[in-house]
Amino acid sequence: ATGARPAEMTWRAGVDAVSFGGTKNGLMGVEALVMFDAAKAWEFELRRKRGAHLFSKHRYLSAQMLAYLEDDLWLDMARAANAANARLVAGLKAQEAVTFAHSPDANMTFAAWPRALHRRLFDAGAQYILWEGAVEGDDAEERLTARLVCDWSASDENTDRFLELFAG
């Protein structure tokens, strides 16, 4: 989301290790730990073995990670997710009832609107997570925060359909 190169955000910034996750970006159960300090990497290798993290079929997971890294597929997928979220945020900003709990800088948005509107959206089939509060309750005007996440496959059509639900 920042446009920074990976090295700028990791070892050049003094980071010892990075958990490079693929699961939330389209891979099936694949996470990689990148260690930048050889001594710490060796210690981690021993801990990994002690923790029985020795998958006999690791090549299937590795094949996913290899394809993910080739030709910057991981960046393309992340950019698609971020673009989908930007479209969602633009549409939410047009809604008078919506406020943002945090700056939506990547593919995730925390936005709040009245409980009555949440009920209407859920009744219309919208699916998202309430981060704070519950849709059940007596105060229809109480603002509840939703956690909205766009992934690499989020379509403009689905985003637009969700935003149309706000209009009633």
C-alpha positions as YAML, in Angstrom:
chain: A
units: angstrom
residues:
- id: 1
  name: ALA
  ca: [0.00, 0.00, 0.00]
- id: 2
  name: THR
  ca: [2.92, 2.33, 0.66]
- id: 3
  name: GLY
  ca: [4.79, 1.61, -2.55]
- id: 4
  name: ALA
  ca: [7.96, 0.85, -0.58]
- id: 5
  name: ARG
  ca: [10.22, -1.96, -1.74]
- id: 6
  name: PRO
  ca: [10.33, -5.03, 0.54]
- id: 7
  name: ALA
  ca: [13.97, -4.41, 1.54]
- id: 8
  name: GLU
  ca: [13.07, -0.89, 2.74]
- id: 9
  name: MET
  ca: [10.42, -2.29, 5.07]
- id: 10
  name: THR
  ca: [12.47, -5.21, 6.38]
- id: 11
  name: TRP
  ca: [16.21, -5.73, 6.79]
- id: 12
  name: ARG
  ca: [17.16, -2.15, 5.86]
- id: 13
  name: ALA
  ca: [14.85, -0.97, 8.64]
- id: 14
  name: GLY
  ca: [16.51, -3.33, 11.13]
- id: 15
  name: VAL
  ca: [13.86, -6.04, 11.14]
- id: 16
  name: ASP
  ca: [15.11, -9.53, 12.14]
- id: 17
  name: ALA
  ca: [12.25, -11.58, 10.73]
- id: 18
  name: VAL
  ca: [9.14, -11.22, 8.60]
- id: 19
  name: SER
  ca: [6.13, -13.49, 8.44]
- id: 20
  name: PHE
  ca: [5.23, -13.48, 4.77]
- id: 21
  name: GLY
  ca: [1.68, -14.73, 4.57]
- id: 22
  name: GLY
  ca: [-0.03, -16.00, 1.50]
- id: 23
  name: THR
  ca: [-3.21, -17.37, 3.03]
- id: 24
  name: LYS
  ca: [-5.03, -14.03, 3.07]
- id: 25
  name: ASN
  ca: [-3.94, -13.33, -0.48]
- id: 26
  name: GLY
  ca: [-5.18, -16.46, -2.25]
- id: 27
  name: LEU
  ca: [-2.84, -19.28, -1.18]
- id: 28
  name: MET
  ca: [-3.99, -22.37, 0.67]
- id: 29
  name: GLY
  ca: [-2.32, -22.65, 4.08]
- id: 30
  name: VAL
  ca: [0.99, -21.12, 3.00]
- id: 31
  name: GLU
  ca: [3.04, -18.82, 5.16]
- id: 32
  name: ALA
  ca: [6.78, -18.22, 4.96]
- id: 33
  name: LEU
  ca: [9.07, -16.90, 7.64]
- id: 34
  name: VAL
  ca: [11.99, -14.89, 6.29]
- id: 35
  name: MET
  ca: [14.91, -14.53, 8.72]
- id: 36
  name: PHE
  ca: [17.54, -11.87, 8.05]
- id: 37
  name: ASP
  ca: [19.99, -12.89, 10.78]
- id: 38
  name: ALA
  ca: [21.74, -16.22, 10.07]
- id: 39
  name: ALA
  ca: [22.26, -17.03, 13.76]
- id: 40
  name: LYS
  ca: [18.61, -16.44, 14.57]
- id: 41
  name: ALA
  ca: [17.59, -18.40, 11.47]
- id: 42
  name: TRP
  ca: [19.52, -21.45, 12.69]
- id: 43
  name: GLU
  ca: [17.95, -21.21, 16.15]
- id: 44
  name: PHE
  ca: [14.51, -20.91, 14.58]
- id: 45
  name: GLU
  ca: [15.21, -23.96, 12.41]
- id: 46
  name: LEU
  ca: [15.88, -25.98, 15.56]
- id: 47
  name: ARG
  ca: [12.71, -24.67, 17.22]
- id: 48
  name: ARG
  ca: [10.70, -25.47, 14.10]
- id: 49
  name: LYS
  ca: [11.91, -29.07, 14.20]
- id: 50
  name: ARG
  ca: [11.19, -29.34, 17.93]
- id: 51
  name: GLY
  ca: [7.68, -28.06, 17.24]
- id: 52
  name: ALA
  ca: [7.13, -30.86, 14.67]
- id: 53
  name: HIS
  ca: [6.67, -28.43, 11.81]
- id: 54
  name: LEU
  ca: [8.11, -30.88, 9.30]
- id: 55
  name: PHE
  ca: [5.49, -31.39, 6.64]
- id: 56
  name: SER
  ca: [6.37, -34.41, 4.53]
- id: 57
  name: LYS
  ca: [4.52, -32.91, 1.58]
- id: 58
  name: HIS
  ca: [5.94, -29.43, 1.90]
- id: 59
  name: ARG
  ca: [6.65, -29.36, -1.83]
- id: 60
  name: TYR
  ca: [2.94, -28.72, -2.48]
- id: 61
  name: LEU
  ca: [3.01, -25.67, -0.22]
- id: 62
  name: SER
  ca: [6.34, -24.57, -1.66]
- id: 63
  name: ALA
  ca: [5.00, -24.77, -5.21]
- id: 64
  name: GLN
  ca: [2.27, -22.30, -4.28]
- id: 65
  name: MET
  ca: [4.77, -19.90, -2.73]
- id: 66
  name: LEU
  ca: [7.08, -20.16, -5.72]
- id: 67
  name: ALA
  ca: [4.25, -19.30, -8.13]
- id: 68
  name: TYR
  ca: [3.14, -16.52, -5.78]
- id: 69
  name: LEU
  ca: [6.58, -14.88, -5.86]
- id: 70
  name: GLU
  ca: [7.29, -15.31, -9.57]
- id: 71
  name: ASP
  ca: [6.64, -12.27, -11.75]
- id: 72
  name: ASP
  ca: [5.43, -10.32, -8.69]
- id: 73
  name: LEU
  ca: [2.08, -12.13, -8.59]
- id: 74
  name: TRP
  ca: [1.89, -11.37, -4.85]
- id: 75
  name: LEU
  ca: [2.15, -7.65, -5.58]
- id: 76
  name: ASP
  ca: [-0.43, -7.82, -8.36]
- id: 77
  name: MET
  ca: [-2.86, -9.59, -6.02]
- id: 78
  name: ALA
  ca: [-2.21, -7.12, -3.21]
- id: 79
  name: ARG
  ca: [-2.69, -4.18, -5.58]
- id: 80
  name: ALA
  ca: [-6.00, -5.66, -6.77]
- id: 81
  name: ALA
  ca: [-7.18, -6.01, -3.16]
- id: 82
  name: ASN
  ca: [-6.11, -2.46, -2.34]
- id: 83
  name: ALA
  ca: [-7.83, -1.09, -5.45]
- id: 84
  name: ALA
  ca: [-11.04, -2.92, -4.53]
- id: 85
  name: ASN
  ca: [-10.88, -1.40, -1.07]
- id: 86
  name: ALA
  ca: [-10.29, 2.07, -2.51]
- id: 87
  name: ARG
  ca: [-13.46, 1.66, -4.58]
- id: 88
  name: LEU
  ca: [-15.36, 0.51, -1.48]
- id: 89
  name: VAL
  ca: [-14.04, 3.42, 0.60]
- id: 90
  name: ALA
  ca: [-14.99, 5.95, -2.07]
- id: 91
  name: GLY
  ca: [-18.52, 4.57, -2.08]
- id: 92
  name: LEU
  ca: [-18.73, 4.54, 1.71]
- id: 93
  name: LYS
  ca: [-17.53, 8.14, 1.92]
- id: 94
  name: ALA
  ca: [-20.55, 9.10, -0.17]
- id: 95
  name: GLN
  ca: [-22.82, 7.64, 2.53]
- id: 96
  name: GLU
  ca: [-23.85, 10.24, 5.08]
- id: 97
  name: ALA
  ca: [-24.28, 7.66, 7.84]
- id: 98
  name: VAL
  ca: [-20.77, 6.19, 7.54]
- id: 99
  name: THR
  ca: [-17.73, 7.23, 9.56]
- id: 100
  name: PHE
  ca: [-14.29, 5.61, 9.59]
- id: 101
  name: ALA
  ca: [-12.64, 4.29, 12.73]
- id: 102
  name: HIS
  ca: [-9.19, 4.23, 11.12]
- id: 103
  name: SER
  ca: [-7.60, 5.47, 7.93]
- id: 104
  name: PRO
  ca: [-8.30, 2.79, 5.28]
- id: 105
  name: ASP
  ca: [-4.82, 2.53, 3.76]
- id: 106
  name: ALA
  ca: [-4.72, -0.99, 2.32]
- id: 107
  name: ASN
  ca: [-7.33, -3.69, 1.78]
- id: 108
  name: MET
  ca: [-9.13, -3.40, 5.12]
- id: 109
  name: THR
  ca: [-11.60, -0.80, 6.34]
- id: 110
  name: PHE
  ca: [-13.15, -0.25, 9.75]
- id: 111
  name: ALA
  ca: [-16.29, 1.81, 9.30]
- id: 112
  name: ALA
  ca: [-19.24, 2.56, 11.56]
- id: 113
  name: TRP
  ca: [-22.90, 3.26, 10.90]
- id: 114
  name: PRO
  ca: [-26.15, 2.93, 12.85]
- id: 115
  name: ARG
  ca: [-27.41, -0.47, 14.02]
- id: 116
  name: ALA
  ca: [-30.63, -0.06, 12.02]
- id: 117
  name: LEU
  ca: [-28.61, 0.22, 8.81]
- id: 118
  name: HIS
  ca: [-26.57, -2.87, 9.74]
- id: 119
  name: ARG
  ca: [-29.83, -4.77, 10.23]
- id: 120
  name: ARG
  ca: [-31.07, -3.67, 6.82]
- id: 121
  name: LEU
  ca: [-27.80, -4.69, 5.15]
- id: 122
  name: PHE
  ca: [-27.75, -8.09, 6.85]
- id: 123
  name: ASP
  ca: [-31.42, -8.68, 5.99]
- id: 124
  name: ALA
  ca: [-30.58, -7.92, 2.34]
- id: 125
  name: GLY
  ca: [-27.83, -10.56, 2.38]
- id: 126
  name: ALA
  ca: [-24.69, -8.53, 3.06]
- id: 127
  name: GLN
  ca: [-21.93, -10.50, 4.76]
- id: 128
  name: TYR
  ca: [-19.29, -8.82, 6.87]
- id: 129
  name: ILE
  ca: [-17.96, -8.89, 10.42]
- id: 130
  name: LEU
  ca: [-19.10, -6.55, 13.17]
- id: 131
  name: TRP
  ca: [-15.90, -5.54, 14.91]
- id: 132
  name: GLU
  ca: [-17.64, -3.83, 17.81]
- id: 133
  name: GLY
  ca: [-21.15, -4.34, 19.05]
- id: 134
  name: ALA
  ca: [-23.92, -6.70, 18.01]
- id: 135
  name: VAL
  ca: [-26.71, -6.22, 15.53]
- id: 136
  name: GLU
  ca: [-29.15, -7.29, 18.25]
- id: 137
  name: GLY
  ca: [-30.03, -4.42, 20.54]
- id: 138
  name: ASP
  ca: [-32.62, -1.78, 21.27]
- id: 139
  name: ASP
  ca: [-30.79, 1.39, 20.22]
- id: 140
  name: ALA
  ca: [-31.29, 1.58, 16.45]
- id: 141
  name: GLU
  ca: [-29.04, 4.65, 16.21]
- id: 142
  name: GLU
  ca: [-26.08, 3.15, 18.08]
- id: 143
  name: ARG
  ca: [-23.07, 3.13, 15.77]
- id: 144
  name: LEU
  ca: [-21.48, -0.28, 15.27]
- id: 145
  name: THR
  ca: [-18.11, -0.76, 13.64]
- id: 146
  name: ALA
  ca: [-17.78, -3.17, 10.73]
- id: 147
  name: ARG
  ca: [-14.56, -4.80, 9.58]
- id: 148
  name: LEU
  ca: [-14.63, -4.84, 5.78]
- id: 149
  name: VAL
  ca: [-11.88, -6.72, 3.92]
- id: 150
  name: CYS
  ca: [-11.34, -6.79, 0.16]
- id: 151
  name: ASP
  ca: [-9.27, -9.57, -1.34]
- id: 152
  name: TRP
  ca: [-7.60, -10.01, -4.72]
- id: 153
  name: SER
  ca: [-10.78, -11.43, -6.24]
- id: 154
  name: ALA
  ca: [-13.20, -8.70, -5.11]
- id: 155
  name: SER
  ca: [-15.20, -7.57, -8.12]
- id: 156
  name: ASP
  ca: [-16.51, -4.11, -8.91]
- id: 157
  name: GLU
  ca: [-19.96, -5.67, -9.33]
- id: 158
  name: ASN
  ca: [-19.99, -7.09, -5.78]
- id: 159
  name: THR
  ca: [-18.69, -3.83, -4.33]
- id: 160
  name: ASP
  ca: [-21.31, -1.82, -6.19]
- id: 161
  name: ARG
  ca: [-24.06, -4.24, -5.11]
- id: 162
  name: PHE
  ca: [-22.98, -3.84, -1.47]
- id: 163
  name: LEU
  ca: [-22.95, -0.05, -1.76]
- id: 164
  name: GLU
  ca: [-26.39, -0.05, -3.40]
- id: 165
  name: LEU
  ca: [-27.78, -1.69, -0.25]
- id: 166
  name: PHE
  ca: [-27.08, 1.54, 1.64]
- id: 167
  name: ALA
  ca: [-29.59, 3.34, -0.56]
- id: 168
  name: GLY
  ca: [-32.29, 0.92, 0.43]
...
